Short mmCIF file of C-alpha atoms in Angstrom, two decimals:
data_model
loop_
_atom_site.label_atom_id
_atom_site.label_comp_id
_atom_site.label_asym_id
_atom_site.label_seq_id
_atom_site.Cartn_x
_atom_site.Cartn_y
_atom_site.Cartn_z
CA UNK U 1 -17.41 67.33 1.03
CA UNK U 2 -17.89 69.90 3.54
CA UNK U 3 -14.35 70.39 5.94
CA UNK U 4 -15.83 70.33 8.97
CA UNK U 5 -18.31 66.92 8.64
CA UNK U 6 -14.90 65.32 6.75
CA UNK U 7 -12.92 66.45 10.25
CA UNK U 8 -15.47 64.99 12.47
CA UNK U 9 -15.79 61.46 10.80
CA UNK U 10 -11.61 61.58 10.63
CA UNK U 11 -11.43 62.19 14.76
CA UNK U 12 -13.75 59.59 14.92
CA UNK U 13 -11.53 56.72 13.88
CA UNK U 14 -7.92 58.41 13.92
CA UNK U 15 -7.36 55.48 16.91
CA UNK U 16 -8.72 52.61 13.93
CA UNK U 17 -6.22 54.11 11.61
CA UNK U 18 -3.69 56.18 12.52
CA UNK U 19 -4.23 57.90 9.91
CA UNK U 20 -3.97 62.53 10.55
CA UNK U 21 -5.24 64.66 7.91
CA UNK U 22 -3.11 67.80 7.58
CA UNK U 23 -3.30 70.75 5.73
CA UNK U 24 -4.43 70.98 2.15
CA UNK U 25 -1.93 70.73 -0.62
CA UNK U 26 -1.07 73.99 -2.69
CA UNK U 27 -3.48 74.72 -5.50
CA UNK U 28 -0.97 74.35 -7.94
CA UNK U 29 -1.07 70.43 -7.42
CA UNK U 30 -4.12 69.01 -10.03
CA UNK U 31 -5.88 66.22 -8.12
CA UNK U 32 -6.73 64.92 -11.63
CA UNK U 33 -2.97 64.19 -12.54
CA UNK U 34 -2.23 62.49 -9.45
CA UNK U 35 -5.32 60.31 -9.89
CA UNK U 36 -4.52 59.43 -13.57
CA UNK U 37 -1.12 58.27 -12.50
CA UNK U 38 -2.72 56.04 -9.98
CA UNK U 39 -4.71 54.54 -12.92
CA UNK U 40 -1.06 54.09 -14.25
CA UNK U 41 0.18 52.76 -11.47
CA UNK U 42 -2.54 50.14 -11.00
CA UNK U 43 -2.01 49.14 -14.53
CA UNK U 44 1.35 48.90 -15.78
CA UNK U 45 2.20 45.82 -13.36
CA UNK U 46 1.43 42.82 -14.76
CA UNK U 47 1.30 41.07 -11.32
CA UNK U 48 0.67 42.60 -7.82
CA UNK U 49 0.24 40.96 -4.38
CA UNK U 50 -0.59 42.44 -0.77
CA UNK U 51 -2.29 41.66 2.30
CA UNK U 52 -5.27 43.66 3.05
CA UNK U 53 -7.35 44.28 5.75
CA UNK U 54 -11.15 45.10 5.60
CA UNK U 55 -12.68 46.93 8.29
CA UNK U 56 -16.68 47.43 8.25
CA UNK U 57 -18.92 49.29 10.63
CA UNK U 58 -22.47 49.66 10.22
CA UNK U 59 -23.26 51.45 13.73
CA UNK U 60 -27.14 52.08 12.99
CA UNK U 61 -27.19 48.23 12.43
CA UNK U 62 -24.76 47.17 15.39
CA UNK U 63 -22.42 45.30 12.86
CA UNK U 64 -18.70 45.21 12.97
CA UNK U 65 -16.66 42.86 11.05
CA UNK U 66 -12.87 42.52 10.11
CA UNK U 67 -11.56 40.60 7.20
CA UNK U 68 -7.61 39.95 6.14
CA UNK U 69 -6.54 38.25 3.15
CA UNK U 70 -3.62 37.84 1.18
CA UNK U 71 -4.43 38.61 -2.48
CA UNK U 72 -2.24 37.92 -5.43
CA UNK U 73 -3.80 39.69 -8.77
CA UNK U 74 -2.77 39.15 -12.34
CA UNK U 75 -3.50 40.56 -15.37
CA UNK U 76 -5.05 37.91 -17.61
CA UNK U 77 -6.76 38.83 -20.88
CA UNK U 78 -8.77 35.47 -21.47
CA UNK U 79 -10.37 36.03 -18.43
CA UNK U 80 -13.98 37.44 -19.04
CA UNK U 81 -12.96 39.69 -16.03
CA UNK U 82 -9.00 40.50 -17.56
CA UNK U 83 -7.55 39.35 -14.37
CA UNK U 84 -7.23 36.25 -12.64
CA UNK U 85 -6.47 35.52 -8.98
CA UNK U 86 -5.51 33.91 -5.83
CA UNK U 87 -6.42 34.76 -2.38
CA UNK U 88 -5.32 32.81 1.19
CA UNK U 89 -7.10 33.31 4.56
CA UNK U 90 -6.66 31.11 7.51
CA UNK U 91 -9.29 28.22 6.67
CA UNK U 92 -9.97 29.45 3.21
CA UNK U 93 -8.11 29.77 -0.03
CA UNK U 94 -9.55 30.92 -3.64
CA UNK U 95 -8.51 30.78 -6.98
CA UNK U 96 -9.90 32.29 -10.04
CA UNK U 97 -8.39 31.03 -13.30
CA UNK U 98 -10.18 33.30 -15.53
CA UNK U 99 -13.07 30.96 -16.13
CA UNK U 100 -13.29 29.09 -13.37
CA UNK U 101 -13.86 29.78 -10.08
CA UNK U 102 -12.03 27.62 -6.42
CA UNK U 103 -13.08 27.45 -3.18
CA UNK U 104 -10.83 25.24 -1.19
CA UNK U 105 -11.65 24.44 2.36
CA UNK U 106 -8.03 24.14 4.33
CA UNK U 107 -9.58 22.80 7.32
CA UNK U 108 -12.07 20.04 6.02
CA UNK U 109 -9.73 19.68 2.81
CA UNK U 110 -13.11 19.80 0.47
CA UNK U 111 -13.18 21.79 -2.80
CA UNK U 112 -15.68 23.75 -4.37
CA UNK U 113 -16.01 25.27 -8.16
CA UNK U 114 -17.98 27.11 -10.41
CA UNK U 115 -17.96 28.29 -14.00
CA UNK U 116 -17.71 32.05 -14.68
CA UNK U 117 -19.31 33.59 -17.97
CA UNK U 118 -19.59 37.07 -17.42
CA UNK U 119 -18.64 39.82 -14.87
CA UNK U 120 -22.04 39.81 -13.09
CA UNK U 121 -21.32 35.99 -11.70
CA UNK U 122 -18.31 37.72 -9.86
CA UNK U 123 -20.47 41.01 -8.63
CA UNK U 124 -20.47 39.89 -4.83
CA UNK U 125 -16.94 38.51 -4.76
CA UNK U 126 -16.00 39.97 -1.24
CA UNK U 127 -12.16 39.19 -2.38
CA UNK U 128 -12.58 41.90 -5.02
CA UNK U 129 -14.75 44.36 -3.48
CA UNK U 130 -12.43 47.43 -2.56
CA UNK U 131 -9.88 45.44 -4.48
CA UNK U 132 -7.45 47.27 -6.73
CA UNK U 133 -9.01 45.32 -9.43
CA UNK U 134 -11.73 47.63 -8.58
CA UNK U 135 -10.32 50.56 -8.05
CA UNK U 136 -8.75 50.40 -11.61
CA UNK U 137 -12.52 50.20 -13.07
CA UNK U 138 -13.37 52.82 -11.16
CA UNK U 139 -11.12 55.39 -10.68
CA UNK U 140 -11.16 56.65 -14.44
CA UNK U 141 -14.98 57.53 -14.10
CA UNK U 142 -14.26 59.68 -11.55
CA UNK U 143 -11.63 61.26 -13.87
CA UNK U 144 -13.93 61.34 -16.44
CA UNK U 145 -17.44 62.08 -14.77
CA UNK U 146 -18.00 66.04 -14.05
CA UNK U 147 -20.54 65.01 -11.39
CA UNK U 148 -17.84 64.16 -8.74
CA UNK U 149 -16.74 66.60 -6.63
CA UNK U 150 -12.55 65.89 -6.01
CA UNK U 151 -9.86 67.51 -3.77
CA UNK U 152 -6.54 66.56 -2.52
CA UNK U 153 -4.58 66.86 0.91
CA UNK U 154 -1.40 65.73 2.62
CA UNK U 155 -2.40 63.07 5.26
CA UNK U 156 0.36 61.10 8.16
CA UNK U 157 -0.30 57.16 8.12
CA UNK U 158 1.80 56.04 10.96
CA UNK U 159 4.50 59.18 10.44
CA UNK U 160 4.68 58.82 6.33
CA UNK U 161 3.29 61.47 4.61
CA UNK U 162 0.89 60.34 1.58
CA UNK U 163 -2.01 61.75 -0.41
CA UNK U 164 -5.25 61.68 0.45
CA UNK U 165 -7.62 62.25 -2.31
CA UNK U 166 -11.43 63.02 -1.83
CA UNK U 167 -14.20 62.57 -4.48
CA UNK U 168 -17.68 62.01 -4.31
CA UNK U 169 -20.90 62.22 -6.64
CA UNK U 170 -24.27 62.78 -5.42
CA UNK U 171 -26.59 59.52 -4.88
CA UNK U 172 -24.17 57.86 -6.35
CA UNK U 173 -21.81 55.08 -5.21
CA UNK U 174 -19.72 52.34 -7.02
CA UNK U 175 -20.59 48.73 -7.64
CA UNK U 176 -17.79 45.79 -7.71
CA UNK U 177 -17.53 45.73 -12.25
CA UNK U 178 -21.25 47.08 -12.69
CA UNK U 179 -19.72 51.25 -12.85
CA UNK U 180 -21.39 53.89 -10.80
CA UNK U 181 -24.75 53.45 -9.40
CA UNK U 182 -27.29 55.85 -8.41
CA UNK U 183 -29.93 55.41 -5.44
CA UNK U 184 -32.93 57.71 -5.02
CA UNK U 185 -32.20 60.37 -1.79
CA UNK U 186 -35.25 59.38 0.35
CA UNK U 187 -33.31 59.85 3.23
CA UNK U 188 -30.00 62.24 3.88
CA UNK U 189 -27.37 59.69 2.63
CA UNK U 190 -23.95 60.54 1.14
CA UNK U 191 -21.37 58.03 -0.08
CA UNK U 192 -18.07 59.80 -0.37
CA UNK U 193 -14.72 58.02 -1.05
CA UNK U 194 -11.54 59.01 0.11
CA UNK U 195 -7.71 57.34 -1.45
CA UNK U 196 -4.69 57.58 0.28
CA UNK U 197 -2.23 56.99 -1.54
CA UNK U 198 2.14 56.49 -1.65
CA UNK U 199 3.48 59.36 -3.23
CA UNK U 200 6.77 57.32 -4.67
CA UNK U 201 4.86 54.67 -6.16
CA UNK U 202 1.30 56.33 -6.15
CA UNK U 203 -0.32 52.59 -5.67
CA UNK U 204 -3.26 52.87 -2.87
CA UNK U 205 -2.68 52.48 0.89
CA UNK U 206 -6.10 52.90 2.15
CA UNK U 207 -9.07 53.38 1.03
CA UNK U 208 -12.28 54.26 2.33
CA UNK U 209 -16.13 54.09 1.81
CA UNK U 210 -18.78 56.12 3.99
CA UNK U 211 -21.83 56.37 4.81
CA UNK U 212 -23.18 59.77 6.14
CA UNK U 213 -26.83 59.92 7.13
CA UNK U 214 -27.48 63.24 8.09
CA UNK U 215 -24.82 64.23 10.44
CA UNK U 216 -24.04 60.78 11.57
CA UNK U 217 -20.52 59.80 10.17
CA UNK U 218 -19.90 56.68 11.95
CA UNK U 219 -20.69 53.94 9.40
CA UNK U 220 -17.10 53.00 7.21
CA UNK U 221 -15.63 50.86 4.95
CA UNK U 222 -12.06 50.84 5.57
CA UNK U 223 -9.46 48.69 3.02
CA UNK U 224 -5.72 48.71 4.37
CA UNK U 225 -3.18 47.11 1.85
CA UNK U 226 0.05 46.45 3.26
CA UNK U 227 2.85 44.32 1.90
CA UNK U 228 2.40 45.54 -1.84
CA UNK U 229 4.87 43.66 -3.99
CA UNK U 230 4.58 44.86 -7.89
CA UNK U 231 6.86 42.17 -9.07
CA UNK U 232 5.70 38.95 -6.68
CA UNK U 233 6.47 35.31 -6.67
CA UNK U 234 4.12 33.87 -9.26
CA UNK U 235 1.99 30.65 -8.44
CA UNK U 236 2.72 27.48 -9.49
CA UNK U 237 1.48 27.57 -12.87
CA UNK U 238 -0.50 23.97 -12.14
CA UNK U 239 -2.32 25.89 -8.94
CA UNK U 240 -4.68 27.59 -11.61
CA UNK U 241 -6.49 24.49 -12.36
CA UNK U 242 -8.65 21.98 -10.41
CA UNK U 243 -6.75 19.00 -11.20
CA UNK U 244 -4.13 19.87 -8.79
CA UNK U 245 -5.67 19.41 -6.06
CA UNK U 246 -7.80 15.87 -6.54
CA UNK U 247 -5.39 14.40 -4.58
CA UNK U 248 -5.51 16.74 -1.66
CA UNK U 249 -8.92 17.91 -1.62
CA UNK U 250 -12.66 16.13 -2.03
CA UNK U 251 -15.45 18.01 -3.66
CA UNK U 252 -17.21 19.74 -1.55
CA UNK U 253 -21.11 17.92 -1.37
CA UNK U 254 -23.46 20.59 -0.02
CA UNK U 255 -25.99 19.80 3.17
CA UNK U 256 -29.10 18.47 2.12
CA UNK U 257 -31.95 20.75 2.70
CA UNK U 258 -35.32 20.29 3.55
CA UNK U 259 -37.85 20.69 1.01
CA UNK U 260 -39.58 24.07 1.34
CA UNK U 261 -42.55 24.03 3.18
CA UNK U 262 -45.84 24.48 0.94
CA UNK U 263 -48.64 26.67 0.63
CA UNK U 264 -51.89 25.30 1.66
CA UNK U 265 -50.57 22.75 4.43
CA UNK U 266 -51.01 23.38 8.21
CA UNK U 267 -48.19 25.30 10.08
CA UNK U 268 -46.66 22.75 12.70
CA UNK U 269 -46.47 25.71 15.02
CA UNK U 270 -43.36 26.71 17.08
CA UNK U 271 -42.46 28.25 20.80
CA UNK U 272 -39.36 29.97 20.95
CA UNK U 273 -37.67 32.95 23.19
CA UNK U 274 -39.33 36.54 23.06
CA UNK U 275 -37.07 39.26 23.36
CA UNK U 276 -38.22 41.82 26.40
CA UNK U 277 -35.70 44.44 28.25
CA UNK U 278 -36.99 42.52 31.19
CA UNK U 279 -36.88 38.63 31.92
CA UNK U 280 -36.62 35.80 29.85
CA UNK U 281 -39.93 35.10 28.12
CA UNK U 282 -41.04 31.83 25.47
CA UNK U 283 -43.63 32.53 22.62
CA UNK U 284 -45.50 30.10 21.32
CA UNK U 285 -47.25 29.75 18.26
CA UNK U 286 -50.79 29.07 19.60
CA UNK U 287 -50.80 32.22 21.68
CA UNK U 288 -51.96 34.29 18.34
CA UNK U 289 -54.87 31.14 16.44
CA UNK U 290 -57.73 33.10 15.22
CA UNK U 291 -55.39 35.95 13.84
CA UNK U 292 -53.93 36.29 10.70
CA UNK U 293 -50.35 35.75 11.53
CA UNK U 294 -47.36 37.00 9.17
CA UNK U 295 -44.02 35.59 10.49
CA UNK U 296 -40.72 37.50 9.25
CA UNK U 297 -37.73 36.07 9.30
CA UNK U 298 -34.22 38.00 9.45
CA UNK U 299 -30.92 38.58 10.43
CA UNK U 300 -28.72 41.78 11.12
CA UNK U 301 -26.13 41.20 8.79
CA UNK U 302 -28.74 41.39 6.08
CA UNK U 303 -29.21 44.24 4.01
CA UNK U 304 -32.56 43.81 3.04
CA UNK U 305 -34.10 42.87 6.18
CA UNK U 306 -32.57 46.16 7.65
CA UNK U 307 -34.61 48.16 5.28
CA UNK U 308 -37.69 46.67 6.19
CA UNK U 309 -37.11 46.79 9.93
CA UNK U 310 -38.16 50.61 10.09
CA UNK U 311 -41.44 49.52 8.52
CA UNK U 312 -42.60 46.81 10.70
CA UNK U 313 -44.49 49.20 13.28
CA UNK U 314 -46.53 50.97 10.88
CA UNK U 315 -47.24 47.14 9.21
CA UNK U 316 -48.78 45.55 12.45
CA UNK U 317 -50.37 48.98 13.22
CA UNK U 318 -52.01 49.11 9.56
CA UNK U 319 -54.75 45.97 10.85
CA UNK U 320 -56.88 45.60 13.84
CA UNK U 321 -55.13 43.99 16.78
CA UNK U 322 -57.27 41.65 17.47
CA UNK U 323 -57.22 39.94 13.91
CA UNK U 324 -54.19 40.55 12.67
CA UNK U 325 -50.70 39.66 14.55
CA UNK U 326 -46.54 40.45 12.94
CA UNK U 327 -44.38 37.77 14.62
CA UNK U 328 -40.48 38.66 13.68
CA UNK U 329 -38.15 35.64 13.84
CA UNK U 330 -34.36 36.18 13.87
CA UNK U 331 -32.30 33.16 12.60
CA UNK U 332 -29.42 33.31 13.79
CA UNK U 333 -28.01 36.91 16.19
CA UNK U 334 -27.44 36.85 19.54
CA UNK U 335 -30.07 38.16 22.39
CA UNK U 336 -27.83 41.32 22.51
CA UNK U 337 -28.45 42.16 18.96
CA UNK U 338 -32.08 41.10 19.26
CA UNK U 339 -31.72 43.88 22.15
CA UNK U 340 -30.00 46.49 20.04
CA UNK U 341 -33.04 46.62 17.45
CA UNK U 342 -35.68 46.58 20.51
CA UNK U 343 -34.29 49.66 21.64
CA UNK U 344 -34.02 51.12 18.21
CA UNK U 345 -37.92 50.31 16.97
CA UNK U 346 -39.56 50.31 19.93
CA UNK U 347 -41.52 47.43 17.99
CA UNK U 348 -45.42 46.99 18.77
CA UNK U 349 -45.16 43.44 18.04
CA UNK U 350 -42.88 40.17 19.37
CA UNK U 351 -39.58 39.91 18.65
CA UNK U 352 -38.64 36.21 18.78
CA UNK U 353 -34.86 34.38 18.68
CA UNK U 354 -33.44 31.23 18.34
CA UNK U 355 -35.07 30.33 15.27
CA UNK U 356 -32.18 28.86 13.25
CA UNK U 357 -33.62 25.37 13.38
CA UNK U 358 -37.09 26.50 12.90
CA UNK U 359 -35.78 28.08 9.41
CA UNK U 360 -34.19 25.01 8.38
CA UNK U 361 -36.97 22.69 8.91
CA UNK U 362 -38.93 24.84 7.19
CA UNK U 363 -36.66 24.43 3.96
CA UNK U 364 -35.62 28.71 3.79
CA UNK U 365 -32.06 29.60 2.66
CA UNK U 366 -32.23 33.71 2.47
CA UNK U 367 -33.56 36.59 3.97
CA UNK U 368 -35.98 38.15 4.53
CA UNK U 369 -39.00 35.63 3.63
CA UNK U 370 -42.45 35.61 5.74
CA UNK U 371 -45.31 33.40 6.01
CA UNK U 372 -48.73 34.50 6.22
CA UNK U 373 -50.89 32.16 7.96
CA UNK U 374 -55.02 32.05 8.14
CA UNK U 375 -56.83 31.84 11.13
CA UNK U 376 -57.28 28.00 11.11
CA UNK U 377 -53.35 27.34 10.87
CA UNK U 378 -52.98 27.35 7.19
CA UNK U 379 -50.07 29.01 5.59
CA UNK U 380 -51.46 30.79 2.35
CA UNK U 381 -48.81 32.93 1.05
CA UNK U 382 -44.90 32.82 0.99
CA UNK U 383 -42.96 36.30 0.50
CA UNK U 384 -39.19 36.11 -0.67
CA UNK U 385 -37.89 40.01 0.52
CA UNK U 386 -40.01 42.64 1.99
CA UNK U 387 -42.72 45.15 -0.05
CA UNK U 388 -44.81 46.40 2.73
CA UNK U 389 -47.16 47.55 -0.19
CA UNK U 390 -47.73 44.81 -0.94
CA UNK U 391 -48.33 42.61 2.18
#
């Protein structure tokens, strides 16, 4: 990583994290030792607990979110992952057993479970993304992988003086137990890590994720873990299993959903609010019969649909106007997100809102999916995720 785009990003959230780079360590320290005795160090406890706190920005797709957990982590070899685990927010508590996995509602006192055979049922587990259960899978690669560049540096963390190691591998990035992960470059994106880390006990005390499109260095993932205890207060052994709680807790019976609408029936039609800088306007369905009409749905906080946003222009501008029409729907942001992208796309097409309960009666779960619809009202196709090709 170039010094001056690394100082630039670092100025940009010194306020988020208190957190001053100084200068670089003397050559004679090997960032490769200090990283294999972090590997130790996130090995050789059998048990570790802390409270961590996620921090995720996404500025090119106005999202901000904040997460904190407490986690408690245990090495488990039947487990098909060799941990198991327990984590606490305020409404929600988890447990993974090794083969089982606990979702207990501490509001509505409902509980939820699922069986776990292999490491790719757990790939989106957001209590073990950034994890140190993660970092242990992945820090050895970077040991061991020639591809990633890797320095080292003092850094201040609210007056303490730790490590902060860099490494990063071109088009690369890591996945939760899946390894390192490659992306084609078609556009200027870098994923660099950075690993700050206690120089007594050489466990992790932050670390980061970017995202660097060109020179734009504002998109982060930030994990803070505070509170690390390497010996902590086990769980009650019966707390593992589900039996403990069927005296406390119901199952959890999902909402019944609507059957998905079909192919070949006629579209019931809808009016709902259009998004313009100016005013507030209603769409309705019948403004666009005789057109073919393809409605997308989507929401911000979803990856895919923010990859096919870009595209959506050159879509409705790829058919005549006057027989073709792209209708976006959003499900479920507010009009000042719907705002955000207008000014972003510049979109020759309506943006609508409000169309949560439009989604639901029409039996959709995930996003992005679009209906294309003759000219007599007929839907004819159903798309699950955007290929513009394709369409």
């Amino acid at each position: 990583m170039k010094q001056n785009k690394c100082s630039v990003v670092l100025l940009a959230i010194v306020g988020l994290l208190n957190y001053n780079p100084i200068k670089a360590q003397p050559a004679s320290l090997n960032t490769i030792d200090v990283i294999n005795k972090v590997i130790s160090a996130l090995g050789q406890h059998p048990a570790i607990s802390y409270t961590y706190t996620r921090e995720t920005k996404y500025h090119s797709e106005n999202y901000y979110h904040k997460k904190t957990a407490f986690l408690y982590l245990e090495q488990f070899t039947p487990s098909v992952l060799g941990i198991r685990f327990q984590t606490k927010e305020t409404d929600l508590s988890t447990i993974f057993n090794g083969k089982q996995y606990l979702r207990l509602d501490l509001k509505k006192l409902t509980i939820d479970s699922s069986f776990i055979s292999s490491k790719k049922d757990m790939s989106s587990n957001s209590f073990l993304y950034h994890s140190y259960a993660m970092l242990r899978q992945c820090l050895p690669i970077v040991v061991e992988d020639a591809g990633f560049t890797k320095s080292i540096a003092d850094t201040l963390v609210n007056g303490k003086l730790y490590w902060k190691i860099t490494f990063e591998k071109a088009n690369s990035y890591f996945g939760l137990y899946s390894g390192l992960t490659t992306f084609e470059q078609k556009q200027d994106l870098r994923r660099p890590y950075e690993l700050v880390v206690d120089k007594t006990s050489f466990l992790p005390k932050i670390f980061i994720s970017r995202y660097i499109r060109g020179n734009d260095g504002r998109d982060y993932v930030t994990m803070t873990y505070d509170d690390v205890q390497t010996n902590p207060k086990p769980p009650s052994s019966k707390s593992w299993d589900y039996a403990f709680y069927g005296n406390t807790y119901k199952p959890f019976v999902p909402e019944l959903r609507k059957e998905e609408v079909k192919t070949g029936t006629l579209f019931t039609g809808f009016v709902l609010n259009e998004y313009k800088p100016k005013g507030n306007l209603f769409m309705s369905f019948t403004r666009y019969m005789g057109k073919v009409i393809l409605l997308e749905f989507w929401f911000k906080n979803c990856g895919p649909c923010m990859q096919a946003m870009p595209q959506y222009n050159d879509l409705q501008h790829s058919f005549p106007a006057d027989s073709f029409q792209l209708v976006t729907i959003n499900v479920e942001d507010k009009k000042e997100d719907i705002a955000f992208f207008y000014k972003k796309i510049q979109p020759n097409f309506p943006m609508l809102y409000n169309g949560a309960s439009m989604f639901k009666d029409l039996g959709f779960s995930a996003c992005p999916t679009a209906l294309l619809i003759n000219r007599e009202g007929i839907i004819i196709k159903k798309y699950s995720g955007f290929n513009a090709a394709k369409l």
